[in-house]
């Protein structure tokens, strides 16, 4: 049986809480990705691996019409509570085609910290290209390859499937390490055009709540985020 990459049960509950206030998600990844999104009013957006719905609610509050898809029923129930009927949410395994979506039916897609969990990334990218309209955009973030290198050691160029211990080793997150070259090559091979790449650093607001994390994340990157266009 395939090792679970979606965050089920207690791991889902843990991530939902973590994503709310953590220096990584709340102060670093999300602000950077939402900046890359720009004006989303009236845009139809697919949130791919929407987790506890943090992006869905932020994008809906900015006037977007959002569909969130997620493989964990636990996280989807957190998302339902957060979003409170202001977006469509679907249980969906990202290893499967996006059969629910028509061709060219979205203006944009957000895929935050999900891509490195997926095995059949070529299929997912092909499907994202299919469901985005020509000129549509895709935002994607992953763990920075150098952060994985620092944490797991070995070769920077490793493509190992790894288990990152969280909550003091009580849980682990299963994902594939990859060098920057692999990440960008897969996106470009799927026919997307790179518009912008950022190595997000935390916003100034983090300094007031966790100065040590603020300093640490300003010295060593934890994520890489890109904005791509579907030609
Ligand atoms: C680090 S979380 C990011 C969640 C959300 N995008 C955010 O930034 O708050 C990774 C998410 O990918 C989801 N995921 C991983 N593998 C999946 C799969 N095969 N199908 C659907 N969702 C999956 C997990 O359940 C989890 O919600």
CSV table of C-alpha atoms and ligand atoms in Angstrom, one decimal:
chain,number,residue,atom,x,y,z
A,1,UNK,CA,0.0,0.0,0.0
A,2,UNK,CA,1.2,3.5,-0.8
A,3,UNK,CA,2.5,5.4,2.2
A,4,UNK,CA,0.0,8.1,3.1
A,5,UNK,CA,1.0,11.6,2.1
A,6,UNK,CA,-2.3,13.3,3.0
A,7,UNK,CA,-2.4,14.4,6.7
A,8,UNK,CA,-5.0,12.1,8.3
A,9,UNK,CA,-6.3,12.0,11.8
A,10,UNK,CA,-4.2,13.4,14.6
A,11,UNK,CA,-1.5,14.6,12.1
A,12,UNK,CA,-4.3,16.6,10.3
A,13,UNK,CA,-5.4,18.2,13.6
A,14,UNK,CA,-1.8,19.0,14.4
A,15,UNK,CA,-1.2,20.7,11.0
A,16,UNK,CA,-4.5,22.7,11.2
A,17,UNK,CA,-3.3,24.2,14.5
A,18,UNK,CA,0.3,24.7,13.3
A,19,UNK,CA,-0.8,26.4,10.0
A,20,UNK,CA,-2.8,29.0,12.0
A,21,UNK,CA,0.1,30.7,13.8
A,22,UNK,CA,3.4,29.0,12.9
A,23,UNK,CA,6.3,31.2,11.8
A,24,UNK,CA,6.6,29.0,8.7
A,25,UNK,CA,3.0,28.9,7.4
A,26,UNK,CA,1.4,32.0,8.8
A,27,UNK,CA,4.3,34.4,8.7
A,28,UNK,CA,6.4,33.1,5.8
A,29,UNK,CA,4.8,30.9,3.1
A,30,UNK,CA,1.3,32.4,3.1
A,31,UNK,CA,2.2,36.1,3.0
A,32,UNK,CA,4.7,35.5,0.2
A,33,UNK,CA,2.3,33.4,-1.9
A,34,UNK,CA,-0.6,35.8,-1.4
A,35,UNK,CA,1.7,38.6,-2.6
A,36,UNK,CA,2.6,36.6,-5.7
A,37,UNK,CA,-1.2,36.1,-6.3
A,38,UNK,CA,-1.8,39.9,-6.5
A,39,UNK,CA,-5.3,41.0,-7.2
A,40,UNK,CA,-7.6,38.0,-7.2
A,41,UNK,CA,-11.0,39.7,-7.1
A,42,UNK,CA,-13.6,37.8,-9.3
A,43,UNK,CA,-10.9,35.2,-10.2
A,44,UNK,CA,-11.9,31.5,-10.1
A,45,UNK,CA,-9.1,29.8,-8.2
A,46,UNK,CA,-8.4,26.1,-7.4
A,47,UNK,CA,-6.6,25.5,-4.1
A,48,UNK,CA,-4.7,22.2,-4.6
A,49,UNK,CA,-4.2,20.5,-1.2
A,50,UNK,CA,-6.0,23.2,0.7
A,51,UNK,CA,-5.3,21.7,4.1
A,52,UNK,CA,-7.3,23.5,6.8
A,53,UNK,CA,-8.5,26.2,4.4
A,54,UNK,CA,-6.2,29.0,5.3
A,55,UNK,CA,-5.6,30.0,1.7
A,56,UNK,CA,-9.2,29.4,0.7
A,57,UNK,CA,-10.5,31.8,3.3
A,58,UNK,CA,-7.8,34.5,2.5
A,59,UNK,CA,-8.5,34.3,-1.2
A,60,UNK,CA,-12.3,34.3,-0.7
A,61,UNK,CA,-12.0,37.3,1.5
A,62,UNK,CA,-10.1,39.1,-1.3
A,63,UNK,CA,-13.1,38.5,-3.7
A,64,UNK,CA,-12.1,35.2,-5.4
A,65,UNK,CA,-14.4,32.3,-6.1
A,66,UNK,CA,-12.4,29.4,-4.7
A,67,UNK,CA,-12.6,25.6,-5.0
A,68,UNK,CA,-10.4,23.8,-2.4
A,69,UNK,CA,-9.4,20.2,-2.8
A,70,UNK,CA,-7.8,18.0,-0.2
A,71,UNK,CA,-7.1,14.4,0.4
A,72,UNK,CA,-7.5,14.4,4.2
A,73,UNK,CA,-11.1,14.2,5.5
A,74,UNK,CA,-9.7,15.5,8.8
A,75,UNK,CA,-8.2,18.7,7.3
A,76,UNK,CA,-11.3,19.1,5.1
A,77,UNK,CA,-13.5,19.3,8.2
A,78,UNK,CA,-11.2,22.0,9.6
A,79,UNK,CA,-11.5,23.8,6.2
A,80,UNK,CA,-15.3,23.6,6.3
A,81,UNK,CA,-15.4,25.2,9.7
A,82,UNK,CA,-12.9,28.0,8.7
A,83,UNK,CA,-14.5,28.7,5.3
A,84,UNK,CA,-18.1,28.5,6.6
A,85,UNK,CA,-19.8,28.0,3.2
A,86,UNK,CA,-17.8,30.8,1.3
A,87,UNK,CA,-16.1,28.3,-1.0
A,88,UNK,CA,-16.6,24.8,-2.5
A,89,UNK,CA,-14.5,22.1,-0.8
A,90,UNK,CA,-14.0,18.6,-2.2
A,91,UNK,CA,-12.3,15.5,-0.9
A,92,UNK,CA,-9.8,14.5,-3.6
A,93,UNK,CA,-6.7,12.4,-3.9
A,94,UNK,CA,-4.1,14.4,-5.9
A,95,UNK,CA,-2.7,11.2,-7.3
A,96,UNK,CA,-5.9,11.0,-9.4
A,97,UNK,CA,-7.0,13.2,-12.4
A,98,UNK,CA,-9.0,16.3,-11.6
A,99,UNK,CA,-12.1,14.8,-13.2
A,100,UNK,CA,-14.5,17.2,-11.5
A,101,UNK,CA,-13.1,20.2,-13.4
A,102,UNK,CA,-13.7,21.2,-17.0
A,103,UNK,CA,-10.9,22.3,-19.3
A,104,UNK,CA,-9.8,26.0,-18.9
A,105,UNK,CA,-12.3,26.5,-16.0
A,106,UNK,CA,-9.9,28.3,-13.6
A,107,UNK,CA,-8.1,31.6,-13.8
A,108,UNK,CA,-5.5,30.5,-11.2
A,109,UNK,CA,-4.3,27.7,-9.0
A,110,UNK,CA,-2.5,27.7,-5.7
A,111,UNK,CA,-0.5,24.6,-4.6
A,112,UNK,CA,1.2,25.5,-1.3
A,113,UNK,CA,3.6,23.1,0.3
A,114,UNK,CA,1.9,20.1,-1.5
A,115,UNK,CA,3.9,19.3,-4.6
A,116,UNK,CA,6.7,17.4,-2.9
A,117,UNK,CA,4.1,15.0,-1.3
A,118,UNK,CA,2.8,13.9,-4.7
A,119,UNK,CA,4.2,10.8,-6.6
A,120,UNK,CA,2.5,11.3,-9.9
A,121,UNK,CA,3.5,15.0,-10.3
A,122,UNK,CA,3.6,14.8,-14.1
A,123,UNK,CA,-0.1,13.8,-14.2
A,124,UNK,CA,-1.0,16.5,-11.6
A,125,UNK,CA,0.8,19.2,-13.6
A,126,UNK,CA,-0.8,18.1,-16.8
A,127,UNK,CA,-4.2,18.3,-15.1
A,128,UNK,CA,-3.4,21.8,-13.7
A,129,UNK,CA,-2.5,22.9,-17.2
A,130,UNK,CA,-5.7,21.4,-18.6
A,131,UNK,CA,-8.0,23.1,-16.0
A,132,UNK,CA,-6.3,26.5,-16.2
A,133,UNK,CA,-7.4,28.9,-18.9
A,134,UNK,CA,-4.7,30.1,-21.4
A,135,UNK,CA,-3.0,33.0,-19.6
A,136,UNK,CA,-4.0,31.6,-16.2
A,137,UNK,CA,-1.5,31.4,-13.3
A,138,UNK,CA,-0.1,28.7,-11.0
A,139,UNK,CA,1.5,29.5,-7.6
A,140,UNK,CA,3.5,26.8,-6.1
A,141,UNK,CA,5.7,26.5,-2.9
A,142,UNK,CA,7.8,23.7,-1.6
A,143,UNK,CA,10.3,23.2,1.2
A,144,UNK,CA,13.5,24.9,0.2
A,145,UNK,CA,15.9,22.1,-1.1
A,146,UNK,CA,18.7,23.5,1.0
A,147,UNK,CA,16.5,23.3,4.2
A,148,UNK,CA,16.0,19.6,3.5
A,149,UNK,CA,19.7,19.2,2.8
A,150,UNK,CA,20.6,20.9,6.1
A,151,UNK,CA,18.1,18.7,7.9
A,152,UNK,CA,18.5,15.3,6.4
A,153,UNK,CA,22.2,15.6,5.2
A,154,UNK,CA,23.6,13.4,2.5
A,155,UNK,CA,23.6,14.7,-1.1
A,156,UNK,CA,21.9,18.0,-2.0
A,157,UNK,CA,20.9,16.2,-5.2
A,158,UNK,CA,19.1,13.4,-3.4
A,159,UNK,CA,15.6,12.5,-4.5
A,160,UNK,CA,14.9,10.3,-1.5
A,161,UNK,CA,11.4,9.9,-0.1
A,162,UNK,CA,12.0,11.1,3.5
A,163,UNK,CA,10.0,11.2,6.8
A,164,UNK,CA,10.2,14.4,8.6
A,165,UNK,CA,9.5,13.9,12.3
A,166,UNK,CA,7.1,16.5,13.8
A,167,UNK,CA,5.6,17.0,17.3
A,168,UNK,CA,8.7,15.6,19.0
A,169,UNK,CA,8.7,12.4,16.8
A,170,UNK,CA,5.0,11.6,17.6
A,171,UNK,CA,4.1,12.0,13.9
A,172,UNK,CA,6.0,12.2,10.6
A,173,UNK,CA,5.4,13.8,7.2
A,174,UNK,CA,6.3,11.8,4.1
A,175,UNK,CA,7.6,13.7,1.1
A,176,UNK,CA,10.3,13.6,-1.6
A,177,UNK,CA,13.4,15.7,-1.4
A,178,UNK,CA,14.4,17.3,-4.7
A,179,UNK,CA,17.0,19.8,-5.9
A,180,UNK,CA,15.8,23.1,-7.2
A,181,UNK,CA,16.7,21.9,-10.7
A,182,UNK,CA,14.2,19.0,-10.5
A,183,UNK,CA,11.4,21.3,-9.1
A,184,UNK,CA,11.8,23.9,-11.9
A,185,UNK,CA,12.4,21.3,-14.7
A,186,UNK,CA,9.2,19.5,-13.9
A,187,UNK,CA,7.2,22.7,-14.0
A,188,UNK,CA,8.8,23.9,-17.2
A,189,UNK,CA,8.5,20.4,-18.9
A,190,UNK,CA,4.7,20.6,-18.1
A,191,UNK,CA,4.5,23.7,-20.3
A,192,UNK,CA,4.4,26.4,-17.7
A,193,UNK,CA,6.3,29.6,-18.0
A,194,UNK,CA,8.2,30.9,-15.0
A,195,UNK,CA,7.3,34.5,-14.1
A,196,UNK,CA,8.8,34.9,-10.6
A,197,UNK,CA,10.7,33.0,-8.0
A,198,UNK,CA,11.0,34.0,-4.4
A,199,UNK,CA,12.7,32.6,-1.3
A,200,UNK,CA,10.2,33.8,1.3
A,201,UNK,CA,11.3,35.4,4.5
A,202,UNK,CA,9.0,36.1,7.5
A,203,UNK,CA,7.0,39.3,7.7
A,204,UNK,CA,7.9,42.0,10.3
A,205,UNK,CA,4.9,40.9,12.4
A,206,UNK,CA,6.8,37.7,13.4
A,207,UNK,CA,9.5,39.8,15.1
A,208,UNK,CA,7.0,40.8,17.8
A,209,UNK,CA,5.8,37.2,18.6
A,210,UNK,CA,9.0,35.2,18.0
A,211,UNK,CA,12.2,37.1,17.5
A,212,UNK,CA,14.4,34.0,17.4
A,213,UNK,CA,12.3,32.5,14.6
A,214,UNK,CA,12.3,35.8,12.8
A,215,UNK,CA,16.1,36.0,12.9
A,216,UNK,CA,16.6,32.3,12.0
A,217,UNK,CA,14.2,32.4,8.9
A,218,UNK,CA,15.9,35.6,7.7
A,219,UNK,CA,19.2,33.8,7.6
A,220,UNK,CA,18.3,30.3,6.2
A,221,UNK,CA,15.5,29.8,3.7
A,222,UNK,CA,12.8,27.4,4.5
A,223,UNK,CA,10.6,27.6,1.3
A,224,UNK,CA,10.9,28.4,-2.3
A,225,UNK,CA,7.8,29.8,-4.1
A,226,UNK,CA,7.1,30.4,-7.8
A,227,UNK,CA,4.5,32.1,-10.0
A,228,UNK,CA,4.0,30.4,-13.4
A,229,UNK,CA,1.8,31.2,-16.3
A,230,UNK,CA,-0.1,28.7,-18.5
A,231,UNK,CA,0.6,29.9,-22.1
B,1,LIG,C1,1.9,21.1,4.3
B,1,LIG,S1,0.2,20.8,4.0
B,1,LIG,C2,-0.2,22.3,3.2
B,1,LIG,C3,-1.7,22.6,3.2
B,1,LIG,C4,-2.1,24.0,2.7
B,1,LIG,N1,-1.8,24.1,1.2
B,1,LIG,C5,-1.5,25.1,3.4
B,1,LIG,O1,-0.5,25.6,2.9
B,1,LIG,O2,-2.0,25.4,4.5
B,1,LIG,C6,0.2,19.6,2.8
B,1,LIG,C7,-1.2,19.2,2.3
B,1,LIG,O3,-1.2,18.3,1.2
B,1,LIG,C8,-2.2,17.4,1.4
B,1,LIG,N2,-1.9,16.2,0.6
B,1,LIG,C9,-0.7,15.5,0.6
B,1,LIG,N3,-0.8,14.4,-0.3
B,1,LIG,C10,-2.1,14.5,-0.8
B,1,LIG,C11,-2.8,13.7,-1.8
B,1,LIG,N4,-2.2,12.6,-2.4
B,1,LIG,N5,-4.0,14.1,-2.1
B,1,LIG,C12,-4.6,15.2,-1.6
B,1,LIG,N6,-4.0,16.0,-0.6
B,1,LIG,C13,-2.7,15.6,-0.3
B,1,LIG,C14,-2.1,17.1,2.9
B,1,LIG,O4,-3.2,16.4,3.4
B,1,LIG,C15,-2.0,18.5,3.5
B,1,LIG,O5,-3.2,19.2,3.6
